[in-house]
Amino acid sequence: MLQEPDAWSLPDEDYRFSLGIRPGIPRTFFGPSPDRDRLLAERRHWLITDSARYAAILPSADACLAEVETLATEWGFVAGEAGSSASERLLELGQQIEPDLVFLVPDASGLLAVVAGCVCFPSFWRLTDKMGLPLESVHGPVPQLNAFLGSSIHRYLTQMKPGGCWVRTNWGLASRPDLNEHPDRGRHPWKQPLSLDQVWLRREDQAILSLPNSGGVLFGIRLIIRSVAELAQSPETASRLARALRTMPAEMVRYKGLDDIRSELIALLDTRI
Ligand code: HEM
């Protein structure tokens, strides 16, 4: 795994966007974790009962998919019967590999666009809304992200060393500990009055893997969920989370679904510092 699950190191700084990328090892990120059985059982559930909502593939993903299947044999993936369709092969991959997977390939103008994915544990976004879109449009709903980082993200992704792997982390908060926060499941309301044991931190460890043969990129997302009540037993963690929330721009607070609870949550965290 990218970091020890309990190394909840939010930076001790005001909230800001950052590339925050560090070198990663594909097999460490995509390979088996101690949580494998639970994660794969839940992935199977969503991919078998509702595959159209959690997986999608365009014809332009063919080369990328084949390249990832080959790489994934090192991460514990066993290819299914030869001759099955690209969608069936994608579903197999998504049921055997723990992280969510998004495939991107350069479009006619050289912009990386989403061509396939298996996303069972999204944080309030739909894979099906993103199919065929360049990354800048994928990030469109995130307030100010493209203005602050869009060109750095593009430059970085198009200049990656072939075969290179990088990792980064995003975080968010949710009102339940479910892995799957697909928007079609509805936003579970915050409990009022709020208490810290009704808030969960969703840490998304992300890997960006350049695919030298197909010219594509594999984006992996590994989700780790922890109770904020438990995390806030560390005064330092409570203080860092409170600082990030206090300094987060209002439009980002809205995007992250924290409008109703920001002040209350900061006050609760302050009691732990
Ligand atoms: C260095 C590269 C990247 C950076 C710095 C970055 C940064 C971010 C940030 C800050 C958010 C907002 C999340 C939050 O705070 O709640 C976000 C959302 C998102 N990112 Fe990225 N990202 C990167 C690469 C990618 C890639 C390669 C993909 C692949 C498709 C991707 C897909 C998404 C999606 C789907 C969302 C949610 C958008 C929505 O809510 O509709 N990101 N990203």
mmCIF file of C-alpha atoms and ligand atoms in Angstrom:
data_model
loop_
_atom_site.group_PDB
_atom_site.id
_atom_site.type_symbol
_atom_site.label_atom_id
_atom_site.label_comp_id
_atom_site.label_asym_id
_atom_site.label_seq_id
_atom_site.Cartn_x
_atom_site.Cartn_y
_atom_site.Cartn_z
ATOM 1 C CA MET A 1 0.000 0.000 0.000
ATOM 2 C CA LEU A 2 1.053 3.575 -0.522
ATOM 3 C CA GLN A 3 1.406 4.458 3.135
ATOM 4 C CA GLU A 4 0.617 2.658 6.330
ATOM 5 C CA PRO A 5 -3.189 2.944 6.719
ATOM 6 C CA ASP A 6 -2.719 4.735 10.031
ATOM 7 C CA ALA A 7 -0.231 7.292 8.775
ATOM 8 C CA TRP A 8 -2.899 9.967 8.414
ATOM 9 C CA SER A 9 -0.507 12.732 7.680
ATOM 10 C CA LEU A 10 -2.598 15.702 6.583
ATOM 11 C CA PRO A 11 -0.133 18.504 5.926
ATOM 12 C CA ASP A 12 0.200 21.152 8.625
ATOM 13 C CA GLU A 13 -0.722 23.998 6.299
ATOM 14 C CA ASP A 14 -3.632 26.085 5.037
ATOM 15 C CA TYR A 15 -5.811 24.297 2.467
ATOM 16 C CA ARG A 16 -4.422 24.541 -1.052
ATOM 17 C CA PHE A 17 -4.320 22.615 -4.318
ATOM 18 C CA SER A 18 -1.049 20.892 -5.034
ATOM 19 C CA LEU A 19 0.264 18.320 -7.479
ATOM 20 C CA GLY A 20 1.776 16.569 -4.452
ATOM 21 C CA ILE A 21 3.254 13.769 -6.520
ATOM 22 C CA ARG A 22 5.870 11.326 -5.291
ATOM 23 C CA PRO A 23 7.490 8.318 -6.984
ATOM 24 C CA GLY A 24 5.479 5.104 -6.601
ATOM 25 C CA ILE A 25 5.846 1.369 -7.238
ATOM 26 C CA PRO A 26 3.011 -0.103 -9.354
ATOM 27 C CA ARG A 27 3.072 -3.513 -7.725
ATOM 28 C CA THR A 28 2.967 -2.019 -4.239
ATOM 29 C CA PHE A 29 -0.007 0.173 -5.153
ATOM 30 C CA PHE A 30 -2.045 -2.210 -7.327
ATOM 31 C CA GLY A 31 -1.020 -5.500 -5.683
ATOM 32 C CA PRO A 32 -2.799 -7.311 -2.832
ATOM 33 C CA SER A 33 -3.329 -5.598 0.532
ATOM 34 C CA PRO A 34 -4.420 -7.219 3.833
ATOM 35 C CA ASP A 35 -7.961 -6.002 3.005
ATOM 36 C CA ARG A 36 -8.104 -7.876 -0.289
ATOM 37 C CA ASP A 37 -11.000 -10.265 0.424
ATOM 38 C CA ARG A 38 -13.360 -7.544 1.687
ATOM 39 C CA LEU A 39 -12.498 -5.126 -1.133
ATOM 40 C CA LEU A 40 -12.809 -7.687 -3.916
ATOM 41 C CA ALA A 41 -16.098 -9.043 -2.536
ATOM 42 C CA GLU A 42 -17.593 -5.560 -2.625
ATOM 43 C CA ARG A 43 -16.159 -4.831 -6.080
ATOM 44 C CA ARG A 44 -17.742 -8.070 -7.339
ATOM 45 C CA HIS A 45 -21.077 -7.054 -5.855
ATOM 46 C CA TRP A 46 -21.266 -3.729 -7.709
ATOM 47 C CA LEU A 47 -19.747 -5.016 -10.968
ATOM 48 C CA ILE A 48 -22.053 -8.033 -11.160
ATOM 49 C CA THR A 49 -25.285 -6.350 -10.055
ATOM 50 C CA ASP A 50 -24.866 -2.993 -11.833
ATOM 51 C CA SER A 51 -21.976 -3.146 -14.306
ATOM 52 C CA ALA A 52 -23.254 -0.297 -16.528
ATOM 53 C CA ARG A 53 -23.011 2.145 -13.610
ATOM 54 C CA TYR A 54 -19.554 1.096 -12.400
ATOM 55 C CA ALA A 55 -17.645 0.182 -15.574
ATOM 56 C CA ALA A 56 -17.417 1.562 -19.107
ATOM 57 C CA ILE A 57 -15.124 1.210 -22.092
ATOM 58 C CA LEU A 58 -14.752 2.871 -25.506
ATOM 59 C CA PRO A 59 -13.174 1.135 -28.544
ATOM 60 C CA SER A 60 -10.134 3.435 -28.312
ATOM 61 C CA ALA A 61 -9.207 1.743 -24.998
ATOM 62 C CA ASP A 62 -8.273 -1.589 -26.606
ATOM 63 C CA ALA A 63 -4.467 -1.206 -26.644
ATOM 64 C CA CYS A 64 -4.435 0.324 -23.177
ATOM 65 C CA LEU A 65 -6.566 -2.483 -21.723
ATOM 66 C CA ALA A 66 -4.312 -5.166 -23.226
ATOM 67 C CA GLU A 67 -1.218 -3.447 -21.829
ATOM 68 C CA VAL A 68 -2.710 -3.181 -18.336
ATOM 69 C CA GLU A 69 -3.830 -6.846 -18.420
ATOM 70 C CA THR A 70 -0.231 -7.858 -19.096
ATOM 71 C CA LEU A 71 1.165 -5.613 -16.359
ATOM 72 C CA ALA A 72 -1.526 -6.771 -13.943
ATOM 73 C CA THR A 73 -0.374 -10.382 -14.047
ATOM 74 C CA GLU A 74 2.393 -9.109 -11.720
ATOM 75 C CA TRP A 75 -0.279 -7.709 -9.379
ATOM 76 C CA GLY A 76 -2.187 -10.990 -9.015
ATOM 77 C CA PHE A 77 -4.499 -10.730 -12.035
ATOM 78 C CA VAL A 78 -5.394 -13.958 -13.843
ATOM 79 C CA ALA A 79 -6.671 -13.387 -17.388
ATOM 80 C CA GLY A 80 -10.022 -15.034 -18.213
ATOM 81 C CA GLU A 81 -10.962 -17.041 -21.277
ATOM 82 C CA ALA A 82 -9.363 -15.880 -24.510
ATOM 83 C CA GLY A 83 -11.849 -14.326 -26.914
ATOM 84 C CA SER A 84 -14.092 -12.573 -24.385
ATOM 85 C CA SER A 85 -15.121 -9.008 -25.271
ATOM 86 C CA ALA A 86 -13.280 -5.890 -24.098
ATOM 87 C CA SER A 87 -16.121 -5.107 -21.643
ATOM 88 C CA GLU A 88 -15.949 -8.612 -20.163
ATOM 89 C CA ARG A 89 -12.158 -8.373 -19.849
ATOM 90 C CA LEU A 90 -12.459 -4.993 -18.130
ATOM 91 C CA LEU A 91 -15.001 -6.412 -15.663
ATOM 92 C CA GLU A 92 -12.643 -9.293 -14.853
ATOM 93 C CA LEU A 93 -9.799 -6.901 -14.195
ATOM 94 C CA GLY A 94 -12.016 -4.740 -12.011
ATOM 95 C CA GLN A 95 -13.013 -7.751 -9.915
ATOM 96 C CA GLN A 96 -9.455 -8.918 -9.312
ATOM 97 C CA ILE A 97 -7.574 -5.652 -8.715
ATOM 98 C CA GLU A 98 -8.352 -3.771 -5.485
ATOM 99 C CA PRO A 99 -8.012 -0.104 -6.588
ATOM 100 C CA ASP A 100 -10.467 1.616 -8.900
ATOM 101 C CA LEU A 101 -9.077 1.979 -12.412
ATOM 102 C CA VAL A 102 -9.439 4.760 -15.002
ATOM 103 C CA PHE A 103 -7.766 4.508 -18.413
ATOM 104 C CA LEU A 104 -6.775 7.605 -20.386
ATOM 105 C CA VAL A 105 -5.362 7.919 -23.921
ATOM 106 C CA PRO A 106 -4.366 11.029 -25.891
ATOM 107 C CA ASP A 107 -7.198 12.325 -28.128
ATOM 108 C CA ALA A 108 -6.707 13.863 -31.616
ATOM 109 C CA SER A 109 -5.418 17.104 -30.071
ATOM 110 C CA GLY A 110 -3.015 15.336 -27.707
ATOM 111 C CA LEU A 111 -5.118 15.829 -24.573
ATOM 112 C CA LEU A 112 -5.465 12.794 -22.313
ATOM 113 C CA ALA A 113 -9.096 11.662 -22.317
ATOM 114 C CA VAL A 114 -10.972 9.013 -20.321
ATOM 115 C CA VAL A 115 -11.590 5.906 -22.456
ATOM 116 C CA ALA A 116 -12.396 3.225 -19.873
ATOM 117 C CA GLY A 117 -12.762 2.614 -16.181
ATOM 118 C CA CYS A 118 -13.956 0.380 -13.401
ATOM 119 C CA VAL A 119 -14.892 2.662 -10.515
ATOM 120 C CA CYS A 120 -16.797 0.955 -7.677
ATOM 121 C CA PHE A 121 -15.828 3.330 -4.862
ATOM 122 C CA PRO A 122 -16.247 6.850 -6.291
ATOM 123 C CA SER A 123 -16.295 9.904 -4.034
ATOM 124 C CA PHE A 124 -19.490 11.553 -5.323
ATOM 125 C CA TRP A 125 -18.775 11.409 -9.098
ATOM 126 C CA ARG A 126 -19.930 9.209 -11.983
ATOM 127 C CA LEU A 127 -17.564 7.404 -14.337
ATOM 128 C CA THR A 128 -20.278 7.496 -17.016
ATOM 129 C CA ASP A 129 -20.287 11.338 -16.910
ATOM 130 C CA LYS A 130 -16.554 11.383 -17.649
ATOM 131 C CA MET A 131 -16.327 8.965 -20.591
ATOM 132 C CA GLY A 132 -14.597 10.501 -23.629
ATOM 133 C CA LEU A 133 -13.767 13.736 -21.776
ATOM 134 C CA PRO A 134 -10.274 15.251 -21.591
ATOM 135 C CA LEU A 135 -8.885 15.561 -18.075
ATOM 136 C CA GLU A 136 -9.482 19.304 -17.940
ATOM 137 C CA SER A 137 -13.224 18.694 -18.458
ATOM 138 C CA VAL A 138 -13.162 15.775 -15.994
ATOM 139 C CA HIS A 139 -11.903 18.270 -13.413
ATOM 140 C CA GLY A 140 -14.463 20.902 -14.530
ATOM 141 C CA PRO A 141 -16.725 20.506 -11.444
ATOM 142 C CA VAL A 142 -13.796 21.086 -9.038
ATOM 143 C CA PRO A 143 -13.832 24.854 -8.350
ATOM 144 C CA GLN A 144 -10.648 26.634 -9.467
ATOM 145 C CA LEU A 145 -8.660 23.405 -9.938
ATOM 146 C CA ASN A 146 -8.016 23.980 -13.637
ATOM 147 C CA ALA A 147 -7.176 27.650 -13.075
ATOM 148 C CA PHE A 148 -4.595 26.779 -10.401
ATOM 149 C CA LEU A 149 -3.231 23.449 -11.632
ATOM 150 C CA GLY A 150 -4.710 22.546 -15.039
ATOM 151 C CA SER A 151 -1.620 23.369 -17.098
ATOM 152 C CA SER A 152 0.774 21.800 -14.529
ATOM 153 C CA ILE A 153 -1.299 18.582 -14.534
ATOM 154 C CA HIS A 154 -1.318 18.492 -18.351
ATOM 155 C CA ARG A 155 2.430 19.212 -18.608
ATOM 156 C CA TYR A 156 3.262 16.662 -15.989
ATOM 157 C CA LEU A 157 1.109 13.876 -17.479
ATOM 158 C CA THR A 158 2.304 14.400 -21.059
ATOM 159 C CA GLN A 159 5.962 14.548 -20.043
ATOM 160 C CA MET A 160 5.997 11.475 -17.813
ATOM 161 C CA LYS A 161 8.852 9.065 -18.355
ATOM 162 C CA PRO A 162 7.425 6.032 -20.232
ATOM 163 C CA GLY A 163 6.652 3.344 -17.664
ATOM 164 C CA GLY A 164 6.954 5.840 -14.793
ATOM 165 C CA CYS A 165 4.649 5.639 -11.770
ATOM 166 C CA TRP A 166 3.734 8.473 -9.413
ATOM 167 C CA VAL A 167 1.436 8.633 -6.431
ATOM 168 C CA ARG A 168 -0.547 11.393 -4.732
ATOM 169 C CA THR A 169 -3.375 11.761 -2.213
ATOM 170 C CA ASN A 170 -6.759 13.539 -2.055
ATOM 171 C CA TRP A 171 -9.062 13.556 0.942
ATOM 172 C CA GLY A 172 -12.708 14.254 1.664
ATOM 173 C CA LEU A 173 -15.292 13.748 4.403
ATOM 174 C CA ALA A 174 -18.472 11.676 4.398
ATOM 175 C CA SER A 175 -21.408 11.045 6.699
ATOM 176 C CA ARG A 176 -21.097 7.245 6.521
ATOM 177 C CA PRO A 177 -18.207 4.793 6.180
ATOM 178 C CA ASP A 178 -19.348 3.285 2.849
ATOM 179 C CA LEU A 179 -16.720 2.711 0.175
ATOM 180 C CA ASN A 180 -19.202 3.415 -2.607
ATOM 181 C CA GLU A 181 -20.346 7.041 -2.652
ATOM 182 C CA HIS A 182 -21.792 6.965 -6.172
ATOM 183 C CA PRO A 183 -24.097 10.005 -6.571
ATOM 184 C CA ASP A 184 -26.976 7.730 -7.640
ATOM 185 C CA ARG A 185 -27.010 6.236 -4.124
ATOM 186 C CA GLY A 186 -27.926 9.719 -2.832
ATOM 187 C CA ARG A 187 -25.989 11.841 -0.352
ATOM 188 C CA HIS A 188 -26.532 10.416 3.095
ATOM 189 C CA PRO A 189 -27.474 13.412 5.322
ATOM 190 C CA TRP A 190 -25.248 14.662 8.142
ATOM 191 C CA LYS A 191 -26.597 13.835 11.608
ATOM 192 C CA GLN A 192 -27.689 16.950 13.543
ATOM 193 C CA PRO A 193 -26.380 17.807 16.055
ATOM 194 C CA LEU A 194 -23.076 16.632 14.623
ATOM 195 C CA SER A 195 -20.671 14.456 16.570
ATOM 196 C CA LEU A 196 -17.211 13.368 15.469
ATOM 197 C CA ASP A 197 -18.245 9.716 15.377
ATOM 198 C CA GLN A 198 -20.667 10.622 12.557
ATOM 199 C CA VAL A 199 -17.876 11.890 10.286
ATOM 200 C CA TRP A 200 -15.533 9.719 8.209
ATOM 201 C CA LEU A 201 -12.384 10.769 6.434
ATOM 202 C CA ARG A 202 -11.981 9.316 2.938
ATOM 203 C CA ARG A 203 -8.324 9.270 1.974
ATOM 204 C CA GLU A 204 -7.835 8.569 -1.726
ATOM 205 C CA ASP A 205 -4.372 7.331 -2.562
ATOM 206 C CA GLN A 206 -3.929 7.702 -6.302
ATOM 207 C CA ALA A 207 -1.378 6.220 -8.701
ATOM 208 C CA ILE A 208 -0.602 7.547 -12.160
ATOM 209 C CA LEU A 209 1.110 4.939 -14.307
ATOM 210 C CA SER A 210 2.414 5.746 -17.774
ATOM 211 C CA LEU A 211 1.793 2.952 -20.302
ATOM 212 C CA PRO A 212 4.723 2.993 -22.740
ATOM 213 C CA ASN A 213 3.314 0.667 -25.427
ATOM 214 C CA SER A 214 -0.158 2.166 -25.858
ATOM 215 C CA GLY A 215 0.833 5.754 -24.999
ATOM 216 C CA GLY A 216 -1.938 5.825 -22.388
ATOM 217 C CA VAL A 217 -2.092 6.403 -18.650
ATOM 218 C CA LEU A 218 -3.621 4.213 -15.952
ATOM 219 C CA PHE A 219 -5.053 6.154 -13.006
ATOM 220 C CA GLY A 220 -5.621 4.040 -9.881
ATOM 221 C CA ILE A 221 -7.558 5.078 -6.790
ATOM 222 C CA ARG A 222 -7.258 3.261 -3.487
ATOM 223 C CA LEU A 223 -9.688 4.397 -0.832
ATOM 224 C CA ILE A 224 -9.057 4.227 2.897
ATOM 225 C CA ILE A 225 -11.791 5.283 5.333
ATOM 226 C CA ARG A 226 -11.277 6.215 8.993
ATOM 227 C CA SER A 227 -13.572 7.571 11.703
ATOM 228 C CA VAL A 228 -12.773 11.223 12.436
ATOM 229 C CA ALA A 229 -13.546 10.549 16.140
ATOM 230 C CA GLU A 230 -10.659 8.066 16.164
ATOM 231 C CA LEU A 231 -8.310 10.243 14.137
ATOM 232 C CA ALA A 232 -8.999 13.222 16.378
ATOM 233 C CA GLN A 233 -7.630 11.302 19.350
ATOM 234 C CA SER A 234 -4.372 12.695 18.012
ATOM 235 C CA PRO A 235 -4.446 16.437 18.839
ATOM 236 C CA GLU A 236 -2.089 17.057 15.933
ATOM 237 C CA THR A 237 -4.424 15.393 13.429
ATOM 238 C CA ALA A 238 -7.417 17.263 14.893
ATOM 239 C CA SER A 239 -5.512 20.536 14.566
ATOM 240 C CA ARG A 240 -4.448 19.882 10.953
ATOM 241 C CA LEU A 241 -7.965 18.932 9.867
ATOM 242 C CA ALA A 242 -9.444 21.979 11.620
ATOM 243 C CA ARG A 243 -6.874 24.212 9.927
ATOM 244 C CA ALA A 244 -7.634 22.796 6.465
ATOM 245 C CA LEU A 245 -11.370 23.269 7.021
ATOM 246 C CA ARG A 246 -10.975 26.790 8.394
ATOM 247 C CA THR A 247 -8.876 27.942 5.415
ATOM 248 C CA MET A 248 -10.773 26.108 2.644
ATOM 249 C CA PRO A 249 -12.391 28.501 0.114
ATOM 250 C CA ALA A 250 -16.201 28.581 0.394
ATOM 251 C CA GLU A 251 -16.730 27.159 -3.112
ATOM 252 C CA MET A 252 -14.480 24.183 -2.282
ATOM 253 C CA VAL A 253 -16.402 23.628 0.976
ATOM 254 C CA ARG A 254 -19.587 23.514 -1.126
ATOM 255 C CA TYR A 255 -18.013 21.141 -3.700
ATOM 256 C CA LYS A 256 -16.960 18.788 -0.901
ATOM 257 C CA GLY A 257 -20.496 18.798 0.562
ATOM 258 C CA LEU A 258 -19.406 20.410 3.845
ATOM 259 C CA ASP A 259 -21.534 23.598 3.819
ATOM 260 C CA ASP A 260 -23.858 22.457 6.570
ATOM 261 C CA ILE A 261 -21.195 21.216 8.955
ATOM 262 C CA ARG A 262 -17.974 23.182 8.487
ATOM 263 C CA SER A 263 -18.327 25.486 11.538
ATOM 264 C CA GLU A 264 -19.719 22.773 13.791
ATOM 265 C CA LEU A 265 -16.992 20.348 12.802
ATOM 266 C CA ILE A 266 -14.218 22.889 13.388
ATOM 267 C CA ALA A 267 -15.660 23.610 16.859
ATOM 268 C CA LEU A 268 -15.749 19.872 17.668
ATOM 269 C CA LEU A 269 -12.162 19.396 16.453
ATOM 270 C CA ASP A 270 -11.002 22.411 18.487
ATOM 271 C CA THR A 271 -12.149 20.631 21.658
ATOM 272 C CA ARG A 272 -9.596 17.872 20.880
ATOM 273 C CA ILE A 273 -6.571 20.150 20.424
HETATM 274 C C1 HEM B 1 -1.492 15.253 -10.830
HETATM 275 C C2 HEM B 1 -2.667 14.980 -11.292
HETATM 276 C C3 HEM B 1 -3.969 15.300 -10.598
HETATM 277 C C4 HEM B 1 -4.285 16.224 -9.638
HETATM 278 C C5 HEM B 1 -3.354 17.233 -8.961
HETATM 279 C C6 HEM B 1 -5.689 16.097 -9.346
HETATM 280 C C7 HEM B 1 -6.381 16.822 -8.404
HETATM 281 C C8 HEM B 1 -7.711 16.683 -8.102
HETATM 282 C C9 HEM B 1 -8.409 17.379 -7.038
HETATM 283 C C10 HEM B 1 -7.762 18.373 -6.074
HETATM 284 C C11 HEM B 1 -9.684 16.990 -7.059
HETATM 285 C C12 HEM B 1 -10.785 17.455 -6.088
HETATM 286 C C13 HEM B 1 -11.033 16.359 -5.089
HETATM 287 C C14 HEM B 1 -11.445 16.870 -3.744
HETATM 288 O O1 HEM B 1 -10.686 17.644 -3.166
HETATM 289 O O2 HEM B 1 -12.522 16.491 -3.216
HETATM 290 C C15 HEM B 1 -9.840 16.053 -8.134
HETATM 291 C C16 HEM B 1 -11.005 15.456 -8.482
HETATM 292 C C17 HEM B 1 -11.104 14.515 -9.466
HETATM 293 N N1 HEM B 1 -10.070 14.012 -10.243
HETATM 294 FE FE1 HEM B 1 -8.151 14.602 -10.229
HETATM 295 N N2 HEM B 1 -6.205 15.116 -10.140
HETATM 296 C C18 HEM B 1 -5.183 14.612 -10.912
HETATM 297 C C19 HEM B 1 -5.262 13.619 -11.848
HETATM 298 C C20 HEM B 1 -6.421 12.997 -12.190
HETATM 299 C C21 HEM B 1 -6.511 11.979 -13.182
HETATM 300 C C22 HEM B 1 -5.349 11.421 -14.027
HETATM 301 C C23 HEM B 1 -7.802 11.609 -13.237
HETATM 302 C C24 HEM B 1 -8.339 10.554 -14.150
HETATM 303 C C25 HEM B 1 -9.446 10.631 -14.774
HETATM 304 C C26 HEM B 1 -8.539 12.409 -12.263
HETATM 305 C C27 HEM B 1 -9.895 12.325 -12.002
HETATM 306 C C28 HEM B 1 -10.581 13.072 -11.075
HETATM 307 C C29 HEM B 1 -12.007 12.966 -10.860
HETATM 308 C C30 HEM B 1 -12.976 12.040 -11.580
HETATM 309 C C31 HEM B 1 -12.350 13.879 -9.862
HETATM 310 C C32 HEM B 1 -13.745 14.152 -9.289
HETATM 311 C C33 HEM B 1 -14.386 15.203 -10.190
HETATM 312 C C34 HEM B 1 -15.842 15.452 -9.860
HETATM 313 O O3 HEM B 1 -16.174 15.644 -8.672
HETATM 314 O O4 HEM B 1 -16.657 15.462 -10.808
HETATM 315 N N3 HEM B 1 -7.660 13.227 -11.641
HETATM 316 N N4 HEM B 1 -8.616 15.875 -8.754
#
